[in-house]
PDB file of N, CA and C in Angstrom:
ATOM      1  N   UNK F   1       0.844  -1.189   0.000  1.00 80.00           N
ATOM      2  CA  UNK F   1       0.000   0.000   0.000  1.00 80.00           C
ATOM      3  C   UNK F   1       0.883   1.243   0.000  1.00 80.00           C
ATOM      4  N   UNK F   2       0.322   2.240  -0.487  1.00 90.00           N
ATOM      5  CA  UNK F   2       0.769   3.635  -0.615  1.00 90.00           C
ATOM      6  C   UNK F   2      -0.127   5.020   0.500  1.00 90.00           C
ATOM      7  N   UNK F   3       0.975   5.180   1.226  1.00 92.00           N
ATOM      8  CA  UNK F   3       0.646   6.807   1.402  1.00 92.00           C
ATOM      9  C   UNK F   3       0.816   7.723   0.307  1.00 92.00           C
ATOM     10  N   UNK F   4       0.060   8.621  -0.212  1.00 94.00           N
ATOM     11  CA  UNK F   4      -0.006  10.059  -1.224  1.00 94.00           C
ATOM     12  C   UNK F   4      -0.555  10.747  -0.679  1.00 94.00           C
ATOM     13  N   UNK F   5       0.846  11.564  -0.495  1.00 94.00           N
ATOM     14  CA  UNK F   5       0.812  12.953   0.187  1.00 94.00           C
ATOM     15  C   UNK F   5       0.978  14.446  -1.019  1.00 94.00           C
ATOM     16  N   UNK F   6       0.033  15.351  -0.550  1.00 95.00           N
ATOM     17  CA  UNK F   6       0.190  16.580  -1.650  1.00 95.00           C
ATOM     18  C   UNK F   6       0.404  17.860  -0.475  1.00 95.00           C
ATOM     19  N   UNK F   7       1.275  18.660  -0.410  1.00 96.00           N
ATOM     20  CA  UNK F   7       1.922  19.729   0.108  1.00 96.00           C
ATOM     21  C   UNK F   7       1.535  20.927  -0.273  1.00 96.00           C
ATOM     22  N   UNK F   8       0.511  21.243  -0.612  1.00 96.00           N
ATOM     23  CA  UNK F   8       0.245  22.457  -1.037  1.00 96.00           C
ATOM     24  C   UNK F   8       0.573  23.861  -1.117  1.00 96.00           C
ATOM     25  N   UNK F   9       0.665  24.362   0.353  1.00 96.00           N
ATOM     26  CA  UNK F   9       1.586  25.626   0.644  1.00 96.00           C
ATOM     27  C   UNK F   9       1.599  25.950   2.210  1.00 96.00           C
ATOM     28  N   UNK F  10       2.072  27.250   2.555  1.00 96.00           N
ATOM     29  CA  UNK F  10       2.496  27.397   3.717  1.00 96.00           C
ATOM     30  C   UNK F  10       2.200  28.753   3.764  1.00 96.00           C
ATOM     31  N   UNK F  11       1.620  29.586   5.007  1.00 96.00           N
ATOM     32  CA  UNK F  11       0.989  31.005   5.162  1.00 96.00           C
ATOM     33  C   UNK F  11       1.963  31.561   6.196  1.00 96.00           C
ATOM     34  N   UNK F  12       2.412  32.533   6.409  1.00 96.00           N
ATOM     35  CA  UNK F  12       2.778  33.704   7.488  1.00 96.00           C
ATOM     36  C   UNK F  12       4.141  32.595   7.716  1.00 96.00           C
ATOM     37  N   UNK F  13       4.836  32.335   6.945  1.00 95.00           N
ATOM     38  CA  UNK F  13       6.551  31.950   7.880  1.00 95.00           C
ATOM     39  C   UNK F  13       6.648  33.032   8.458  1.00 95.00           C
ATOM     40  N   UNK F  14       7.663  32.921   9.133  1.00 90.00           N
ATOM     41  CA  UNK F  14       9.217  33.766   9.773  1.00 90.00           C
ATOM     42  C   UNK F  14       9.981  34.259   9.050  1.00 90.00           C
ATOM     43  N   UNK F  15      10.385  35.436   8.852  1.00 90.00           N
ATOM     44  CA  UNK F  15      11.376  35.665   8.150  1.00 90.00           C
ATOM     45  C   UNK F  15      12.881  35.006   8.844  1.00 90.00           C
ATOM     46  N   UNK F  16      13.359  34.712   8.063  1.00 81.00           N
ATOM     47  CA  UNK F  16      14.878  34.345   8.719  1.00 81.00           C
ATOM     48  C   UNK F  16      15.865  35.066   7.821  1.00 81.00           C
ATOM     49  N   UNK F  17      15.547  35.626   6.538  1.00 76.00           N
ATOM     50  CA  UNK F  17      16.781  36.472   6.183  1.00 76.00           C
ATOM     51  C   UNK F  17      16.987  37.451   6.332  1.00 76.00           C
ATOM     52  N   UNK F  18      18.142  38.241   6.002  1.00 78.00           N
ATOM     53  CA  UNK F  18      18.642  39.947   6.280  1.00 78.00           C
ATOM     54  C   UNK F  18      17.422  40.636   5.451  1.00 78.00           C
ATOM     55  N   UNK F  19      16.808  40.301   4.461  1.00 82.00           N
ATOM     56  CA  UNK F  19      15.794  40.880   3.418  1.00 82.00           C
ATOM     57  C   UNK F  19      14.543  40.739   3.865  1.00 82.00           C
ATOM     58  N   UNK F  20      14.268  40.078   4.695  1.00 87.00           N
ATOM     59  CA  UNK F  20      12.708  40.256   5.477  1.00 87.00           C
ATOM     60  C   UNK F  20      11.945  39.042   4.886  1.00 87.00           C
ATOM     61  N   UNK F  21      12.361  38.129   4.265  1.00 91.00           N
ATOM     62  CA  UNK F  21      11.782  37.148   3.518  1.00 91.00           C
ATOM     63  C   UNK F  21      12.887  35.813   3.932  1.00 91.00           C
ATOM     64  N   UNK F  22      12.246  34.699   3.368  1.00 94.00           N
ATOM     65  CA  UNK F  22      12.708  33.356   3.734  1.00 94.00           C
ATOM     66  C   UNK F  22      12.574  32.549   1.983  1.00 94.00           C
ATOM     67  N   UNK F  23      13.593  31.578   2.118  1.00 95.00           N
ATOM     68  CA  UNK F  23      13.599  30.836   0.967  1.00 95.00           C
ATOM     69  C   UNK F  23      12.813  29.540   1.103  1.00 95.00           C
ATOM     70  N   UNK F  24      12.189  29.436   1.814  1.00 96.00           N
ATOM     71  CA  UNK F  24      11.296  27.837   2.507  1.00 96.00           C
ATOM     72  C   UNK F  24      11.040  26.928   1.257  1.00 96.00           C
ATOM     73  N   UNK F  25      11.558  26.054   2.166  1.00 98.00           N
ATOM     74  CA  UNK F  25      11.078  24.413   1.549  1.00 98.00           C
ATOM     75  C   UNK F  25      10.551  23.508   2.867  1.00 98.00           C
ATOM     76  N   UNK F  26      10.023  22.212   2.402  1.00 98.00           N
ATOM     77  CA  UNK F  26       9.388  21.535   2.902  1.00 98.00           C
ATOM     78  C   UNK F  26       9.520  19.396   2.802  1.00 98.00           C
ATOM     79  N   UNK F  27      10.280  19.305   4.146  1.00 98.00           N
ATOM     80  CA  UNK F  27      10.505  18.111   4.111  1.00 98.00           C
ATOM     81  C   UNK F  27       9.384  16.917   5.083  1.00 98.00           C
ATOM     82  N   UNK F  28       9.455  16.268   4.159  1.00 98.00           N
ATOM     83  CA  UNK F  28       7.765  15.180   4.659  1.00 98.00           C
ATOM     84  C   UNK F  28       8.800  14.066   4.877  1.00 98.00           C
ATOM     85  N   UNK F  29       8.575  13.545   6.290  1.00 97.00           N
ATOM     86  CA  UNK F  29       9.115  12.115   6.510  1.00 97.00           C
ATOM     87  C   UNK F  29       8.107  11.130   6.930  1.00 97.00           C
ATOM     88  N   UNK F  30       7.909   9.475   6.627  1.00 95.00           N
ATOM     89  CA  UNK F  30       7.342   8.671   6.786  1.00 95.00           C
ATOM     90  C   UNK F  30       7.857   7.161   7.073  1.00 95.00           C
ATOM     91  N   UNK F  31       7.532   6.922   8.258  1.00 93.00           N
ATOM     92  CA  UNK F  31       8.397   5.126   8.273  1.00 93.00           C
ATOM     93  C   UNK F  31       9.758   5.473   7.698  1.00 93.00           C
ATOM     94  N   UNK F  32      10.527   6.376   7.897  1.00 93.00           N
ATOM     95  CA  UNK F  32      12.064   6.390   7.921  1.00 93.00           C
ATOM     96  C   UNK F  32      12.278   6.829   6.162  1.00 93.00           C
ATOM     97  N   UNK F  33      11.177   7.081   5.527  1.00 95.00           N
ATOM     98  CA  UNK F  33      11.164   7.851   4.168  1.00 95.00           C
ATOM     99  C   UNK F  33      11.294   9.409   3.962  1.00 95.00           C
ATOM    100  N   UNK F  34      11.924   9.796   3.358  1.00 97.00           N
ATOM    101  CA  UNK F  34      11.957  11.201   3.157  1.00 97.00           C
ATOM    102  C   UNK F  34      11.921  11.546   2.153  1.00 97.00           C
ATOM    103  N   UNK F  35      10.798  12.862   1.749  1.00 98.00           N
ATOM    104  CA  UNK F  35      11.032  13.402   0.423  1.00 98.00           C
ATOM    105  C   UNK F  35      10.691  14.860   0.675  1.00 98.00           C
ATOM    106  N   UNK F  36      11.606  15.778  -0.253  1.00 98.00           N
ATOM    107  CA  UNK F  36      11.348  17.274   0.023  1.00 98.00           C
ATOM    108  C   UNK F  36      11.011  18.204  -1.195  1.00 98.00           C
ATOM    109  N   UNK F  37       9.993  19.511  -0.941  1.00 98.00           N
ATOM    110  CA  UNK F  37       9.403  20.025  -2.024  1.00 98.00           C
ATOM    111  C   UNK F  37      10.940  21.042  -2.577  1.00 98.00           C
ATOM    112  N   UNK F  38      10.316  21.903  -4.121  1.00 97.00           N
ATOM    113  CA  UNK F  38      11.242  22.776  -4.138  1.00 97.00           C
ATOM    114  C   UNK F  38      11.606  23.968  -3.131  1.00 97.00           C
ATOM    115  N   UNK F  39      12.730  24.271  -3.474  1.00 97.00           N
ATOM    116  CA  UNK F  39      12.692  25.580  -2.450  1.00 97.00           C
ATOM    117  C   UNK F  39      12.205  26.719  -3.427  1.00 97.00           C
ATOM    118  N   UNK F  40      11.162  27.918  -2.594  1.00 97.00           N
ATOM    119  CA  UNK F  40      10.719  28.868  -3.375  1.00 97.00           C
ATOM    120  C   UNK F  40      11.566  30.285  -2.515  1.00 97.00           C
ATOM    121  N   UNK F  41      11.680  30.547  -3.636  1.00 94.00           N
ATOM    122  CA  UNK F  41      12.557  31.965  -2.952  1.00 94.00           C
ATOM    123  C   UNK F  41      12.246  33.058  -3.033  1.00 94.00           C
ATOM    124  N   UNK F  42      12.608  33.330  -1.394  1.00 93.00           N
ATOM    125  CA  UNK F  42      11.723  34.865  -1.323  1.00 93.00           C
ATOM    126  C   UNK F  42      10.163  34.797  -0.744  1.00 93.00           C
ATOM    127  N   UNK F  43      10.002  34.154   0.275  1.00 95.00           N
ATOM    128  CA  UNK F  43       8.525  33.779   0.280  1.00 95.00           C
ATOM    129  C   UNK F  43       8.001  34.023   1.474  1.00 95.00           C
ATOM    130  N   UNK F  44       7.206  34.122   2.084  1.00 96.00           N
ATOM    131  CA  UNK F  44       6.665  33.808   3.458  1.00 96.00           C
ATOM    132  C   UNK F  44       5.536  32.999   3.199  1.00 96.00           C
ATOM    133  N   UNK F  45       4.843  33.419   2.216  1.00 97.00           N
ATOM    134  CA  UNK F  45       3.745  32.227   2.113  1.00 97.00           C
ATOM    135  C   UNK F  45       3.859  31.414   0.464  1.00 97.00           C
ATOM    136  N   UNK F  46       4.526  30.432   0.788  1.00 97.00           N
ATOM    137  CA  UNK F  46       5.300  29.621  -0.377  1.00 97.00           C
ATOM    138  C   UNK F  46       3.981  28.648  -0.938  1.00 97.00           C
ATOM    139  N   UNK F  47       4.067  28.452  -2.030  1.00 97.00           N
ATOM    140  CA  UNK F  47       2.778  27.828  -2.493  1.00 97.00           C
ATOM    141  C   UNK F  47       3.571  26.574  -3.550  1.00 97.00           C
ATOM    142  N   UNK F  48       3.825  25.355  -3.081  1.00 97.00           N
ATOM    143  CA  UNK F  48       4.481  24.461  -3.407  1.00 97.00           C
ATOM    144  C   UNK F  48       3.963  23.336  -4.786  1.00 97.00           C
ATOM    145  N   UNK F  49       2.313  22.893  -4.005  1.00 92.00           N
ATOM    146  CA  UNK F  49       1.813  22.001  -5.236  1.00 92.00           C
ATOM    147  C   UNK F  49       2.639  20.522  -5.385  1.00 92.00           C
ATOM    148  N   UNK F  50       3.103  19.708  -4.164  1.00 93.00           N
ATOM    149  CA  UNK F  50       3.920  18.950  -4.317  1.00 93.00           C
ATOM    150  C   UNK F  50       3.733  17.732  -3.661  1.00 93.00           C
ATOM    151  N   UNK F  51       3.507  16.154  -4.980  1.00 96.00           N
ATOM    152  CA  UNK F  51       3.194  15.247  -4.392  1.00 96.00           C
ATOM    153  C   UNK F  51       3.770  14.649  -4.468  1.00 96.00           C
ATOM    154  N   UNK F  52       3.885  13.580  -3.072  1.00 97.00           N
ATOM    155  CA  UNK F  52       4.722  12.697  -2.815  1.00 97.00           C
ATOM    156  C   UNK F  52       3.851  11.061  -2.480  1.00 97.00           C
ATOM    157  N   UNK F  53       5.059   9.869  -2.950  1.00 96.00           N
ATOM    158  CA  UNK F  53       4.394   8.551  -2.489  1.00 96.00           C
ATOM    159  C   UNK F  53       5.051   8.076  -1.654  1.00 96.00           C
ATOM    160  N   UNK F  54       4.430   7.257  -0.882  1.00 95.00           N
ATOM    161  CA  UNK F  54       5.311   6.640   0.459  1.00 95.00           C
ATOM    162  C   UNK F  54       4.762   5.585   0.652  1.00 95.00           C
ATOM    163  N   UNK F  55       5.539   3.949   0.140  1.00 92.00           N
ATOM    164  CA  UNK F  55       5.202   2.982   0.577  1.00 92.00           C
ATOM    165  C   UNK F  55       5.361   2.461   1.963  1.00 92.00           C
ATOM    166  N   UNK F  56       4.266   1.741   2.442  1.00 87.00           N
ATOM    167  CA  UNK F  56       4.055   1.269   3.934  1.00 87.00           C
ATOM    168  C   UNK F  56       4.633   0.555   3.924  1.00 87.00           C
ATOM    169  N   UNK F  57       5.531   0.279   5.066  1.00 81.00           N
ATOM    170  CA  UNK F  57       6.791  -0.460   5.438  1.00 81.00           C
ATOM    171  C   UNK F  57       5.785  -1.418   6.388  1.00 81.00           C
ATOM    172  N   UNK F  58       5.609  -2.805   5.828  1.00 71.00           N
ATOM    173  CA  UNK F  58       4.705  -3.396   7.105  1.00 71.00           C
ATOM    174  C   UNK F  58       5.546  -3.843   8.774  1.00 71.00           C
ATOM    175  N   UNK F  59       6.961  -3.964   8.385  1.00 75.00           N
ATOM    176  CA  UNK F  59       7.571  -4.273   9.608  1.00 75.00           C
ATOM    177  C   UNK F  59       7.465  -3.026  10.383  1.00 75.00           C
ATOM    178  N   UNK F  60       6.988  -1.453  10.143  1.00 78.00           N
ATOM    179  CA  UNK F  60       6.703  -0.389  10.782  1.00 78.00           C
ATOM    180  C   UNK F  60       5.520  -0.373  10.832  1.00 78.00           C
ATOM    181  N   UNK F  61       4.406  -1.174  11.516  1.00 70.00           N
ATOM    182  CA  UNK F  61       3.313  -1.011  11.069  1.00 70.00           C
ATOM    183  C   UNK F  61       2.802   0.073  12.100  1.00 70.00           C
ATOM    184  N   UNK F  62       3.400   0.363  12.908  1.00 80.00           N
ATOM    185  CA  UNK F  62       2.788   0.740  14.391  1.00 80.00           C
ATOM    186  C   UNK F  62       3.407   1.981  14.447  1.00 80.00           C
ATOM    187  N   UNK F  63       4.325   2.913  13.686  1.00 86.00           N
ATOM    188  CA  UNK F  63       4.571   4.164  13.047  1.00 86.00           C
ATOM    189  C   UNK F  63       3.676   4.544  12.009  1.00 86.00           C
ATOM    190  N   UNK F  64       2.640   5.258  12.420  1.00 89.00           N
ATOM    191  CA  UNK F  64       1.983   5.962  11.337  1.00 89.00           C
ATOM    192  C   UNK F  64       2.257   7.464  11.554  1.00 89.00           C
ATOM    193  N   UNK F  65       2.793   8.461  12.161  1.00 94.00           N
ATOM    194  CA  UNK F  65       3.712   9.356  12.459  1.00 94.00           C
ATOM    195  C   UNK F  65       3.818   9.772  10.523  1.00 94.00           C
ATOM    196  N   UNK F  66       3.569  11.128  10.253  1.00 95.00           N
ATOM    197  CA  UNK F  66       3.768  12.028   9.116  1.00 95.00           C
ATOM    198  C   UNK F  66       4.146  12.983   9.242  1.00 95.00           C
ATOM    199  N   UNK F  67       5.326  13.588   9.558  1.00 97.00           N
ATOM    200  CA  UNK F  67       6.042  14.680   9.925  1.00 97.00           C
ATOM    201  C   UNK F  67       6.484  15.290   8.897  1.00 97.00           C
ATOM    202  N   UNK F  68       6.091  16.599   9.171  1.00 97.00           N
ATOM    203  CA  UNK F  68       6.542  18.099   8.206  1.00 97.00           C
ATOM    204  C   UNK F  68       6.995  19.668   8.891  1.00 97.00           C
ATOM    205  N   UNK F  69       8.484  19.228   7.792  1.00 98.00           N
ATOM    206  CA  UNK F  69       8.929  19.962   8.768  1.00 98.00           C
ATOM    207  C   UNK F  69       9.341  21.101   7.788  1.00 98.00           C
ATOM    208  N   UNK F  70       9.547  22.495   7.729  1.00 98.00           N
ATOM    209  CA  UNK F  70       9.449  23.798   7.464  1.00 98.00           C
ATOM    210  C   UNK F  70      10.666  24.157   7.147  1.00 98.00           C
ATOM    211  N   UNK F  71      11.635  24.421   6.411  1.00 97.00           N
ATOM    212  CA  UNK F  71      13.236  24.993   6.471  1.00 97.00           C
ATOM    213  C   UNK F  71      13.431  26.404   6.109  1.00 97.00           C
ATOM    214  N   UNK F  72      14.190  27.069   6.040  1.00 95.00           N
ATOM    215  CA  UNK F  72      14.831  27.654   4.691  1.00 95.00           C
ATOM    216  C   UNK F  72      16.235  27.993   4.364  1.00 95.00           C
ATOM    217  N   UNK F  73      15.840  27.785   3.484  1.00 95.00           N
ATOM    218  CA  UNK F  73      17.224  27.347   2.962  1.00 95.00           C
ATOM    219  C   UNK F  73      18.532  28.605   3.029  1.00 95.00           C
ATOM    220  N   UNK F  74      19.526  28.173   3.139  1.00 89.00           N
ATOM    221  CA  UNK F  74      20.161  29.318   3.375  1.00 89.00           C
ATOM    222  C   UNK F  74      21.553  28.695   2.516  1.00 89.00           C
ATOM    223  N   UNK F  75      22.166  30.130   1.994  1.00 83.00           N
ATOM    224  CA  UNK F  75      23.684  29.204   1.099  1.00 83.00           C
ATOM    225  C   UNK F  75      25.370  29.060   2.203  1.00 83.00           C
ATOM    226  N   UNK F  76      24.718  30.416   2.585  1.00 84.00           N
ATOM    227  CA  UNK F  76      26.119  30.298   3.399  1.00 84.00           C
ATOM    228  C   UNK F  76      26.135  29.722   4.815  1.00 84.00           C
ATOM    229  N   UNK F  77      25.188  29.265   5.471  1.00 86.00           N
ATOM    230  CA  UNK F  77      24.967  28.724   6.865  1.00 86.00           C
ATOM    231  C   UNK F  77      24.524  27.783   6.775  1.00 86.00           C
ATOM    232  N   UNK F  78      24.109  27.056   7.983  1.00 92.00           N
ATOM    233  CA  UNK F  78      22.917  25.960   7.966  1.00 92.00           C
ATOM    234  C   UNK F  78      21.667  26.547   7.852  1.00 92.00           C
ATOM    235  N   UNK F  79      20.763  25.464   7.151  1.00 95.00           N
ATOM    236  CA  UNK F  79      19.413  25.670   6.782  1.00 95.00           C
ATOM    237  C   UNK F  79      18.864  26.142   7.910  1.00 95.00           C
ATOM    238  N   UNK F  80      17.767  27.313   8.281  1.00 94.00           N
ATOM    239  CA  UNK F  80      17.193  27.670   9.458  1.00 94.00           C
ATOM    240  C   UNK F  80      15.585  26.931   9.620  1.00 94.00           C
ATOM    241  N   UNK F  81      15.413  26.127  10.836  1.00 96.00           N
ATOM    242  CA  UNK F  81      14.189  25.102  10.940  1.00 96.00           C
ATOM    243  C   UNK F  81      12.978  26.642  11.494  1.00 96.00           C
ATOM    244  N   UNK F  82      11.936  26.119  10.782  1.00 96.00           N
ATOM    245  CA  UNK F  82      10.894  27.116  10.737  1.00 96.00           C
ATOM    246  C   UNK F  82       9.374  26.857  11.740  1.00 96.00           C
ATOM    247  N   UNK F  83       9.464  25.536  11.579  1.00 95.00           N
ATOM    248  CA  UNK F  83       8.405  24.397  12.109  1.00 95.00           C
ATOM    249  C   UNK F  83       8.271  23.278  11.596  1.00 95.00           C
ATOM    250  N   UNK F  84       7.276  22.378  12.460  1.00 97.00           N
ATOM    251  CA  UNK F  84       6.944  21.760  12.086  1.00 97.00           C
ATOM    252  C   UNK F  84       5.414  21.067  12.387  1.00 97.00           C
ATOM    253  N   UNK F  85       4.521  20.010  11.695  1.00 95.00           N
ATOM    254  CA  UNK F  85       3.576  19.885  11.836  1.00 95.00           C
ATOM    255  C   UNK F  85       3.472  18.427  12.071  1.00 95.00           C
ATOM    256  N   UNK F  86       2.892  17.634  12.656  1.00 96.00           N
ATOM    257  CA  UNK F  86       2.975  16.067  12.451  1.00 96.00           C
ATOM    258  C   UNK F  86       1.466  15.066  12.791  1.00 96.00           C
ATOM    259  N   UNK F  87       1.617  14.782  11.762  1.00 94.00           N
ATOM    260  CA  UNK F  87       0.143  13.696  11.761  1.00 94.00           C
ATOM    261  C   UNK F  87      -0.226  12.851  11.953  1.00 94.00           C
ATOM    262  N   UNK F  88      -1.402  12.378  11.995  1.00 92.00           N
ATOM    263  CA  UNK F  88      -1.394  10.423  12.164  1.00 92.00           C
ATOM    264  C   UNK F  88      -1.926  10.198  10.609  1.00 92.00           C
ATOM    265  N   UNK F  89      -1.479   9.026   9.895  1.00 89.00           N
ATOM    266  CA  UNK F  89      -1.997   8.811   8.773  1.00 89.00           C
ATOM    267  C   UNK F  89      -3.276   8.321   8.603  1.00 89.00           C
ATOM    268  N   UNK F  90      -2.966   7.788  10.073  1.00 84.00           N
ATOM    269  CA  UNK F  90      -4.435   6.479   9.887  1.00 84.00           C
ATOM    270  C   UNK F  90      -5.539   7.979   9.850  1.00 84.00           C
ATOM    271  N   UNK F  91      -5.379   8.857   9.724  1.00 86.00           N
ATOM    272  CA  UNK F  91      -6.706   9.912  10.173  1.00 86.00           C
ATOM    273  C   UNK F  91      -6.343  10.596   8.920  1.00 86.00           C
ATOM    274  N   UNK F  92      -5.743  10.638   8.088  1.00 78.00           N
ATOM    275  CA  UNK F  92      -5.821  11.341   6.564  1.00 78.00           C
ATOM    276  C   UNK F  92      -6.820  10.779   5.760  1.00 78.00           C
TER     277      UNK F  92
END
């Protein structure tokens, strides 16, 4: 079986750069899977449009845990964490 997940967008970030704006992207983890949207630059409210598949690991059956987590991206530092949100699947 498949989880399909769609990422749509994100309202009111944080700014984290010197310019008053953030470059945000968006990383979705599942049963030890990871996949991440583009980064949009310049954004506070980034509008992504981004789907992802995630096969169910049955030896994880008892992790249904969907975590999303908020970045932005930065070139010369580490990425700055923005938030995050986390779900149960069984309730999607």
């Amino acid at each position: 079986a498949q989880l399909r997940i769609i990422v749509h967008e994100a309202a009111g970030l944080t700014s984290k750069d010197f310019i008053g704006l953030s470059d945000p992207y968006a990383v979705i983890e599942y049963q030890g899977q990871r996949a991440q949207t583009k980064v949009v630059k310049r954004s506070l409210n980034p509008k992504w449009s981004g789907a992802f598949a995630f096969v169910d690991d049955a030896t994880r059956a008892d992790d249904y845990r969907v975590a999303v987590s908020i970045f932005d991206r930065d070139r010369l530092f580490r990425d700055d964490f923005l938030g995050m949100l986390t779900l149960d699947a069984r309730q999607l």
